[in-house]
Structures are given as structure tokens and as C-alpha cells.
Short mmCIF file of C-alpha atoms in Angstrom, two decimals:
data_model
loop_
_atom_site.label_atom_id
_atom_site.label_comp_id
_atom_site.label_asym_id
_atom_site.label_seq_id
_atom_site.Cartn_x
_atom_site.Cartn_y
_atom_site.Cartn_z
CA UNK A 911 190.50 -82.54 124.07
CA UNK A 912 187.31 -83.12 125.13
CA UNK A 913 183.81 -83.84 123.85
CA UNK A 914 180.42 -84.91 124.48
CA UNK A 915 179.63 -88.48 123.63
CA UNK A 916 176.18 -89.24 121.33
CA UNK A 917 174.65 -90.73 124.33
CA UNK A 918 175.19 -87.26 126.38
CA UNK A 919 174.01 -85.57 123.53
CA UNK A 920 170.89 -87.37 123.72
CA UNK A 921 169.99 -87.55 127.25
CA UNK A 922 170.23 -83.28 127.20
CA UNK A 923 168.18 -83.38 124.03
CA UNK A 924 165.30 -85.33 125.46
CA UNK A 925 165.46 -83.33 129.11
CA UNK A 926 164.99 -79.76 127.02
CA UNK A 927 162.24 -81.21 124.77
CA UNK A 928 160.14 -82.38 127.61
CA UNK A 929 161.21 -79.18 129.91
CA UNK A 930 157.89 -76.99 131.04
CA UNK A 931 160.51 -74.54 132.60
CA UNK A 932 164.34 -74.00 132.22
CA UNK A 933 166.12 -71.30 133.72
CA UNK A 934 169.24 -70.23 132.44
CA UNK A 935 172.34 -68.92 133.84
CA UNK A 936 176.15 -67.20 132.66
CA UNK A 937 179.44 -66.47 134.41
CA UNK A 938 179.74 -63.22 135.93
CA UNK A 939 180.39 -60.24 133.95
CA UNK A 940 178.74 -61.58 130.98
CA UNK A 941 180.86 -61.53 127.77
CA UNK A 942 179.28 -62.11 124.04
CA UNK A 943 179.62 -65.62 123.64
CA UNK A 944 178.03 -65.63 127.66
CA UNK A 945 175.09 -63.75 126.72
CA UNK A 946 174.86 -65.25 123.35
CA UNK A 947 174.90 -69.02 124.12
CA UNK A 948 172.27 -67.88 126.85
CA UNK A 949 169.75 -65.98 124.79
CA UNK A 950 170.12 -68.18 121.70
CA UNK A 951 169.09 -71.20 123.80
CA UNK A 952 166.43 -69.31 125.89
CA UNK A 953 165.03 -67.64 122.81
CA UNK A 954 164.88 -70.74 120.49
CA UNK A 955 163.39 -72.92 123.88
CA UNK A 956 160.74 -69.54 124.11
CA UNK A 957 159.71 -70.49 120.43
CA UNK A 958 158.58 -74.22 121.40
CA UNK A 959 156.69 -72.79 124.38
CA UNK A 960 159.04 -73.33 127.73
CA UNK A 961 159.18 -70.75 130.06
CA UNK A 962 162.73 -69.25 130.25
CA UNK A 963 164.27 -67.46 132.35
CA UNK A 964 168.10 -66.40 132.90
CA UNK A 965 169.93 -64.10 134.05
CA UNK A 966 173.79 -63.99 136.15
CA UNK A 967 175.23 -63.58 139.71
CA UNK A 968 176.81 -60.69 139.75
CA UNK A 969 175.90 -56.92 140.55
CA UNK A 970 175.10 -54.20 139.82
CA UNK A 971 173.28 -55.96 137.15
CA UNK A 972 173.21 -54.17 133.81
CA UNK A 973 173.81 -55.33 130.08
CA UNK A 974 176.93 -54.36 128.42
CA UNK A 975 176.19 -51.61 126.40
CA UNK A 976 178.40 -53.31 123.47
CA UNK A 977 175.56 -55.97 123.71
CA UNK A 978 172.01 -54.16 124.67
CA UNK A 979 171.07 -54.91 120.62
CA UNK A 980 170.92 -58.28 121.22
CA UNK A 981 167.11 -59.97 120.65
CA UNK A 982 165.65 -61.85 123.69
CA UNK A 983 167.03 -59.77 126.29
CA UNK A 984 163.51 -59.21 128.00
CA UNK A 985 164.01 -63.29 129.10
CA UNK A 986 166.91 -61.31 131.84
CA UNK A 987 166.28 -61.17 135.32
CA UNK A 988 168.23 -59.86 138.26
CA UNK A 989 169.61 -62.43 140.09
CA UNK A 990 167.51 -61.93 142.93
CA UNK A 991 164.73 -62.88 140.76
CA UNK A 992 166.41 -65.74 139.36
CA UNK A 993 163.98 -68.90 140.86
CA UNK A 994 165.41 -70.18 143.67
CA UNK A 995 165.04 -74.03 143.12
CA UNK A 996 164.36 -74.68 139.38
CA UNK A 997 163.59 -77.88 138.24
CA UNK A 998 166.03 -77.48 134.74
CA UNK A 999 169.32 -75.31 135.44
CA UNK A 1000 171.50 -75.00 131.87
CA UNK A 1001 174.59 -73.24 132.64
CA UNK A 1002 176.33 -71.38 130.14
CA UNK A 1003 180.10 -70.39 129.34
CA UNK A 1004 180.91 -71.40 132.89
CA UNK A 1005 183.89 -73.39 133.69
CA UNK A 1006 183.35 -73.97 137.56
CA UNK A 1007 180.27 -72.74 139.76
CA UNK A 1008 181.95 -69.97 141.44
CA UNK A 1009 181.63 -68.10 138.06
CA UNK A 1010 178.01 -68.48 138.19
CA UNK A 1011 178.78 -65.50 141.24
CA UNK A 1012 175.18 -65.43 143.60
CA UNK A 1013 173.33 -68.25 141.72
CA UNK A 1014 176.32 -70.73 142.07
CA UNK A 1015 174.13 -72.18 145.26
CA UNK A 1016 171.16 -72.88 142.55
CA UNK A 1017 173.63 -76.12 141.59
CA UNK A 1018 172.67 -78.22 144.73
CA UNK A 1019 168.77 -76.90 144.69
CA UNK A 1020 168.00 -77.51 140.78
CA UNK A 1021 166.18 -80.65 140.01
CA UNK A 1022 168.81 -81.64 137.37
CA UNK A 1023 172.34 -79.30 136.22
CA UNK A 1024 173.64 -79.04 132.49
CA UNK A 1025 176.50 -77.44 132.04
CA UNK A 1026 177.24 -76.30 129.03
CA UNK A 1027 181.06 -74.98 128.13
CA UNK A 1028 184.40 -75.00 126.34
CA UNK A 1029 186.64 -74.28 128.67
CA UNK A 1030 189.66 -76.69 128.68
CA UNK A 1031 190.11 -75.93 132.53
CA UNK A 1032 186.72 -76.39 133.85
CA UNK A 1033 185.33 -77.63 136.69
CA UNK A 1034 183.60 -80.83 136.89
CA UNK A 1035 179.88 -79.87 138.06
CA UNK A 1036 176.42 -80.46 136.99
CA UNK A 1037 174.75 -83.63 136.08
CA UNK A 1038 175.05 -83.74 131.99
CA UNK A 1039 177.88 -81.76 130.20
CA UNK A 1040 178.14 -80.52 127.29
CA UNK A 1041 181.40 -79.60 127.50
CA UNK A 1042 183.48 -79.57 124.36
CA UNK A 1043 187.29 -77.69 124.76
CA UNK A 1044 187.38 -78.04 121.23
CA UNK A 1045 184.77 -75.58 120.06
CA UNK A 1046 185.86 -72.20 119.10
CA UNK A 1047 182.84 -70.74 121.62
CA UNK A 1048 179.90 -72.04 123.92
CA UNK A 1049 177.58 -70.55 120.96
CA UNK A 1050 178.99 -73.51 118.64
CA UNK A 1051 177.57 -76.42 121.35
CA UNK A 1052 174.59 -74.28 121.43
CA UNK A 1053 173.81 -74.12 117.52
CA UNK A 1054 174.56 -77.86 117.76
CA UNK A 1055 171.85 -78.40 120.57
CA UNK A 1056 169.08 -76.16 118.71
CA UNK A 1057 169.61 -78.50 115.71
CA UNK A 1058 168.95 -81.55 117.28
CA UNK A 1059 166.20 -80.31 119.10
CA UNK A 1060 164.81 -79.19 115.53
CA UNK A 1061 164.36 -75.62 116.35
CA UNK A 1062 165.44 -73.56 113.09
CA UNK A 1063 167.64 -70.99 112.89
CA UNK A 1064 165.90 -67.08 112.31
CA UNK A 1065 167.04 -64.26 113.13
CA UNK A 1066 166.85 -63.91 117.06
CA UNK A 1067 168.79 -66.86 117.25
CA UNK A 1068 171.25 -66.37 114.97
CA UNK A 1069 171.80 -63.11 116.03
CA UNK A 1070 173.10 -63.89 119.57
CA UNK A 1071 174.96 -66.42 118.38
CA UNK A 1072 176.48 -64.84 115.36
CA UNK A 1073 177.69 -62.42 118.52
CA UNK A 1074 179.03 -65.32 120.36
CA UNK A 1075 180.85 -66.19 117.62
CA UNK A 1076 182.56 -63.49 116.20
CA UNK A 1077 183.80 -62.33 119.59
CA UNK A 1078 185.24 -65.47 120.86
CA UNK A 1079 187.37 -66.30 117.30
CA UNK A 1080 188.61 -62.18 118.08
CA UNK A 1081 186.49 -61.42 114.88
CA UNK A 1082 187.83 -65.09 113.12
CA UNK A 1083 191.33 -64.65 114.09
CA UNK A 1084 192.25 -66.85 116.78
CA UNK A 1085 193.76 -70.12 116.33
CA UNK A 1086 190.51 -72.15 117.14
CA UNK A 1087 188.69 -70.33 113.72
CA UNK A 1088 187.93 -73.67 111.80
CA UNK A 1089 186.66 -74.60 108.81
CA UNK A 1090 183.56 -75.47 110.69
CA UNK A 1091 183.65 -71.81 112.67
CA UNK A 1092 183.36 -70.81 109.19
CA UNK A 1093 180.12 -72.73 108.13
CA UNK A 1094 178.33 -72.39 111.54
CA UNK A 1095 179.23 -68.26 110.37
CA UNK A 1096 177.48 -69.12 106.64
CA UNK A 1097 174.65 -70.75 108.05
CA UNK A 1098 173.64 -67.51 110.92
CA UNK A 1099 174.30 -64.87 108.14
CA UNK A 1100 172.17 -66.78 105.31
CA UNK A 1101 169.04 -66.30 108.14
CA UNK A 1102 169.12 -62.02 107.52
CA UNK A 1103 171.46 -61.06 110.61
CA UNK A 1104 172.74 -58.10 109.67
CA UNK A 1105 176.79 -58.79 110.63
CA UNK A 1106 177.57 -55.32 109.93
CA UNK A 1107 175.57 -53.93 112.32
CA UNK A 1108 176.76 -56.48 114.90
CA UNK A 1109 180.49 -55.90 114.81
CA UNK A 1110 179.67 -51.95 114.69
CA UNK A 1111 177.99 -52.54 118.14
CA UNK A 1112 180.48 -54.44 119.55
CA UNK A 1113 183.81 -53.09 118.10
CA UNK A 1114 183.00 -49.69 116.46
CA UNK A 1115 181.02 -47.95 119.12
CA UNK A 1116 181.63 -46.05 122.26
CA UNK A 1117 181.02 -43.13 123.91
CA UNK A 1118 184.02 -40.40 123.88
CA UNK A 1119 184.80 -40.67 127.52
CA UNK A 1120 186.06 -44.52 126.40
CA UNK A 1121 188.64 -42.54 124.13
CA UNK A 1122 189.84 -40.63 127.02
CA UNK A 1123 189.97 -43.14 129.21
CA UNK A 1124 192.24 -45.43 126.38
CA UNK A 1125 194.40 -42.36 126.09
CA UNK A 1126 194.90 -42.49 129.57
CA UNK A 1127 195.64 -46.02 129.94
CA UNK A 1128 197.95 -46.62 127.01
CA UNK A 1129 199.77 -43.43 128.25
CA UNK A 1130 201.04 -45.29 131.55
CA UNK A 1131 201.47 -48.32 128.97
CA UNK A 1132 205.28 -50.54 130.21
CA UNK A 1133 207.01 -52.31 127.29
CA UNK A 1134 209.05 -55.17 129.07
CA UNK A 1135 211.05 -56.63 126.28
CA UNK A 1136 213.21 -59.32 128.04
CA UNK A 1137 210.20 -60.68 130.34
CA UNK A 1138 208.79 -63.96 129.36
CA UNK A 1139 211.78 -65.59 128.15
CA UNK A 1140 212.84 -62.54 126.16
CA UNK A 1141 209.34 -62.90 124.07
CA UNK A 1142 208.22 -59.53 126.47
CA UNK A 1143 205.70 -58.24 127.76
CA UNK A 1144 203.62 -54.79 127.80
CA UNK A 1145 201.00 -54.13 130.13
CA UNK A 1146 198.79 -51.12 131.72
CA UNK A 1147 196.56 -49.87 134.15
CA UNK A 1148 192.91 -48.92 133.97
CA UNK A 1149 193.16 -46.74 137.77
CA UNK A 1150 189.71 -45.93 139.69
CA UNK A 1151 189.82 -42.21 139.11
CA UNK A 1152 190.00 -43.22 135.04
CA UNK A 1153 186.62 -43.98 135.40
CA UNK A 1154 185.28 -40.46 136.76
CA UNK A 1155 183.17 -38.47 134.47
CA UNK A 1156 183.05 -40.88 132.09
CA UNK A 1157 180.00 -42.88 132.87
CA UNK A 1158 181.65 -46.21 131.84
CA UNK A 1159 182.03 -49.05 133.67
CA UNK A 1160 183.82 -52.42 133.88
CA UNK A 1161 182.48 -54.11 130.76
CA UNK A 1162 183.19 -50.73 128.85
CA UNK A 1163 186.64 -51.27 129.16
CA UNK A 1164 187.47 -54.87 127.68
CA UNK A 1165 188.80 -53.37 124.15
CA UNK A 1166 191.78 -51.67 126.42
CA UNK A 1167 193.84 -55.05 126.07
CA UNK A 1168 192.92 -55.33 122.35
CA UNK A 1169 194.55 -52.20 121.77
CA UNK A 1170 197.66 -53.14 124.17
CA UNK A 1171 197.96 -56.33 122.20
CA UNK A 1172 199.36 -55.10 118.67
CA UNK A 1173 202.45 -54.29 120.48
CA UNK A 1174 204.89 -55.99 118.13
CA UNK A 1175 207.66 -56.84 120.69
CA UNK A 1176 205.34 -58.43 123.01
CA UNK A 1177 204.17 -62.05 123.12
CA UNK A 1178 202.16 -60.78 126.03
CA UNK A 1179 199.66 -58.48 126.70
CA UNK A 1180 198.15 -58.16 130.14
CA UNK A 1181 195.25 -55.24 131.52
CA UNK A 1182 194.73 -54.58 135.37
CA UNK A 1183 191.74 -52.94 135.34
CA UNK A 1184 190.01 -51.22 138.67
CA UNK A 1185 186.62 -52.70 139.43
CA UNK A 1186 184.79 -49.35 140.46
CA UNK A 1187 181.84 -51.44 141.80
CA UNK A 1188 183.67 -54.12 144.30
CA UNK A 1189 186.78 -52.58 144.04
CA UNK A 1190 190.38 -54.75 143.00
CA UNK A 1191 191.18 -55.47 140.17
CA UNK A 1192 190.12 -57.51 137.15
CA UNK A 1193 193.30 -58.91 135.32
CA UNK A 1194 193.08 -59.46 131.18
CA UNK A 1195 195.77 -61.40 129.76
CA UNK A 1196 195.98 -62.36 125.64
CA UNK A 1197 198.83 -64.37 123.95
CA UNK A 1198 199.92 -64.26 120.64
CA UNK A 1199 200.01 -67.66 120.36
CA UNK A 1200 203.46 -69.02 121.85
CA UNK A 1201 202.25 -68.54 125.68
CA UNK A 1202 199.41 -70.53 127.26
CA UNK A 1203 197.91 -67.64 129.52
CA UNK A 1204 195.26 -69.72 130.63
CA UNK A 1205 198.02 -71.83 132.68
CA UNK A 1206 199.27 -68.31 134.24
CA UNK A 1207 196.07 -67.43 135.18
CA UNK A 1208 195.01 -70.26 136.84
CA UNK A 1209 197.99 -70.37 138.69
CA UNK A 1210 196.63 -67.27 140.23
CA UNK A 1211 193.44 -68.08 140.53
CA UNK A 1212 191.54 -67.74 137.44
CA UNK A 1213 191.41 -69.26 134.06
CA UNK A 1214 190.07 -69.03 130.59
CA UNK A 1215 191.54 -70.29 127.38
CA UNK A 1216 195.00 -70.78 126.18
CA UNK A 1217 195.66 -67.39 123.99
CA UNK A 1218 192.88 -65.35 126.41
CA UNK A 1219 192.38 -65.45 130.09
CA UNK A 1220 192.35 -63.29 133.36
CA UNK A 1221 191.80 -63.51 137.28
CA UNK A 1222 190.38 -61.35 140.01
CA UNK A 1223 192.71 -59.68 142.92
CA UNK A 1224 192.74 -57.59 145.55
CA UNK A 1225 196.51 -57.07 145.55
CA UNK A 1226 198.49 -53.65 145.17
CA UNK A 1227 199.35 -53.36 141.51
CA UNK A 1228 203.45 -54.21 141.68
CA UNK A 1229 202.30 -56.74 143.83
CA UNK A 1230 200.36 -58.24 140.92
CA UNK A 1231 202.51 -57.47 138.23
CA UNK A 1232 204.99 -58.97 140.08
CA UNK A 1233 202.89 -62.25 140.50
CA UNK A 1234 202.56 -62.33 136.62
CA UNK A 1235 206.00 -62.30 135.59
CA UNK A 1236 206.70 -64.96 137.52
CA UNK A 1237 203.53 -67.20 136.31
CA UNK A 1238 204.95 -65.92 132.76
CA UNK A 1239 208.39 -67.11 133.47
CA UNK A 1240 207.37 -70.56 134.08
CA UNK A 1241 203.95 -70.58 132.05
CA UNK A 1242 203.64 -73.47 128.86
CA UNK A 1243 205.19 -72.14 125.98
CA UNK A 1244 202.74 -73.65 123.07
CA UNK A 1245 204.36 -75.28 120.00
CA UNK A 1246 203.62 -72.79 116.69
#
């Protein structure tokens, strides 16, 4: 594992508390802890009087639905409004620049890079890091950095970071929910966030023509019980014409693989789901816990964490699902 040492922690501390400007960037296809880590940090920087702005590289660009509640969202700009040589970049939740999509170029143009991240299988970019592959989310490195820049905790920071947290512990069931996930969790909910609300948003509401389209994809659901060493698999496909009449798009459709998941005879759950913007496919994988996915899907091109990862590809779907098995077949198995 890895972690910042006290004398990184410092030298980011004392470049945000003298910052006049910071812009603020996420990986493509923002997820909670993404947008989270990002608006925590721009709104708590807002509240000491630097001018934020932040935004992502990727088009068309719109705010998840599951996430338009969150506070701070007026510091978002479209990329192309994102500045074009800032002096302070802080990158968010991004393991290598290419997930930064358009603004990956605003690396070699800012004044200084920090990258903050826990992604075990990042890139090395930037010029400080807060990069800890420990931490359960970005949101936890975050929480860290407002404390020692003295900014207290209310309720539009706690908020966004309440969301980062709860959706990258899977709601405090992964592996990587601590003891400490646990008191960063007291701490947010003792400012007035109201949690219920939160998970409602994220977990407990969509609009009907998701249920349709969830019918539809767990209908053409594959159980593959000897794949992966015999630990199987079960996958699906989210097609382009799933999307018609439903008015969902991309980010609407991340709960598929949650559902796919509970499959009891597979260690392995994977989504390919048609990008109706760019067209391809985005690829979801989740493990139960034995598998490392992120090993499979860097193999192919993407990455992620060990029990939740995914890639992009333009292949034809048995082409892909093809690919897969075989990363599976020779992918880490983790000890229990």
C-alpha cells in the first residue's frame, strides 16, 4: 500500500492555503466519490475565499441525475470553459490523465498538478500526490485535507462527501469499510446531512423507463457456472435500442451490475453496456471478493479497484466476452 508522507501532506496544505485560484477536475463519467471529493474540496476552498472552478472532460456534459442534489454544483463548468492554463490544477479520483478525458492536456499547462486518488493502479502524474490505495474513497483524503487546512465540516461539505463515501464502501459493504470509514461516516452525519435522503437519491430513485430497461437486461442475463475456475460467472447486455424511449443515459444505468451481482453462483459479475453518445461499450466488472477484477481490467485496458473495475471497447460483444474469460481465467485470485 501506499500513502502520503507528512512532508507531502504539508507542502499541498500550504499550496491550497495560499491559492487565489484552483481549478478542479474528475475522471470522465463522474461517479459519487468523483463528484464528491470535487465539490467537497471546491466548496470548503469557496468558504475561505478562492475562486473554484471544476468541472470534467467528457461530453455531453450533464450531472448524473442520481447526483443533481448535491450542494456546490453551480462551481461546474463545461469543459470548454474549464481555464485553459490554471495556475493550481487538483485532480480528483483519477488514476492516470487520460481519465481526466479533454482536460488531460491542462497537466503540462498548469502552474503546479496535485493529484489526488486511491487507486492502487494509478498512474504516476502531477507534481504532489495525495495518493493513498488504502482509503476506502478519494472523499476520505479529501476530509483529511479540509482538516488540516482548518476548514470545518457543515453541511455542503459533508454532504458530498457523505456521497462519496457511502457509494464507494457499496453502502459500507466492501472489504475496505474500516473502523475509520466508520468515524469519518459519524463525524459528516453529526453536521445535519440528512443520509436518508442521500441514499434515496442515489439508490432508491429512478424513472420507470430504468425498470424497463433492467427487465430487459437481466432478461438476456448468461449464468456461466464453470468460468473462472469453476467460481462462474454471469453477465449481460445493456444494447443501444434499450435506451430508446427511455430518456436515460449512460450514468442511469450503473445499478444494472448491482442487480447482476447477487447472483449466488457467481464470483463474477460483469455489465457491457452501449454508450449511446460515442458509441462501444462501457464494461462493469464487481467481485465478490476472491477475484481481483481490477487486474482483468487492466489487462484490457482499464482499471479500478480490486472487487470493482471496468474498461472501454469498441469490440463486438462475443468478441469482448470472450476477452474477459480469458483475463478471468488467469486474473489474481485474492486470499479470503
Amino acid at each position: 500500500m501506499t500513502a502520503p508522507s507528512l512532508a507531502v501532506w504539508d507542502e499541498v496544505v500550504a499550496l491550497l492555503a495560499g491559492a487565489q485560484q484552483v481549478a478542479l477536475a474528475c475522471h470522465v463519467d463522474p461517479d459519487g466519490d468523483a463528484l464528491g471529493s470535487m465539490l467537497a474540496l471546491g466548496a470548503g476552498l469557496r468558504r475561505r475565499g478562492v475562486d473554484v472552478v471544476a468541472s470534467w472532460g467528457g461530453e455531453p456534459f450533464e450531472v448524473p441525475a442520481a447526483y443533481s442534489f448535491l450542494p456546490a454544483v453551480d462551481l461546474l463548468v463545461p469543459a470548454a470553459d474549464f481555464p485553459h492554463s490554471p495556475d493550481l490544477l487538483v485532480t480528483l479520483d483519477s488514476g492516470s490523465p487520460d481519465r481526466l478525458g479533454s482536460l488531460a492536456d491542462r497537466i503540462g499547462r498548469a502552474g503546479r498538478t496535485v493529484v489526488i486518488d486511491h487507486h492502487a493502479n494509478g498512474v504516476a502524474y502531477g507534481d504532489l500526490r495525495l495518493v493513498d490505495d488504502g482509503a476506502a474513497a478519494t472523499v476520505v483524503l479529501v476530509a483529511e485535507l479540509l482538516d488540516r487546512l482548518g476548514i470545518v465540516l457543515d453541511v455542503e461539505t459533508a454532504t458530498p462527501l457523505y456521497t462519496g463515501l457511502v457509494t464507494d464502501t457499496g453502502s459500507f459493504k466492501y472489504l475496505a469499510t474500516t473502523p475509520a470509514v466508520h468515524q469519518l461516516a459519524a463525524r459528516l452525519l453529526a453536521t445535519g446531512i440528512r443520509h436518508d435522503l442521500i441514499s434515496r437519491a442515489i439508490y432508491d430513485t429512478a424513472p420507470f423507463g430504468y425498470v424497463q430497461l433492467l427487465g430487459r437486461a437481466c432478461g438476456r442475463a448468461r449464468l456461466e457456472p464453470a468460468a473462472v475456475g469453476g467460481l462462474g460467472l454471469v453477465w449481460t447486455v445493456v444494447e443501444p435500442a434499450d435506451y430508446d424511449g427511455t430518456g436515460l443515459g449512460l450514468a442511469e444505468v450503473e445499478g444494472v451490475i448491482d442487480v447482476l451481482r447477487v447472483s449466488a453462483e457467481a464470483e463474477v459479475a460483469v455489465v457491457l453496456k452501449a454508450d449511446p453518445v460515442k458509441g462501444g461499450w462501457k464494461v462493469s466488472t464487481r467481485s465478490k471478493g476472491a477475484i481481483d477484477v481490477g487486474a482483468v481490467c487492466g489487462a484490457l485496458g482499464g482499471g479500478g479497484h480490486r472487487f470493482a473495475a471496468g474498461f472501454s471497447t469498441s469490440a463486438a460483444v462475443d468478441v469482448v466476452v470472450t476477452q474477459v474469460r480469458a483475463a478471468l481465467a488467469l486474473a489474481p485470485h485474492l486470499a479470503p
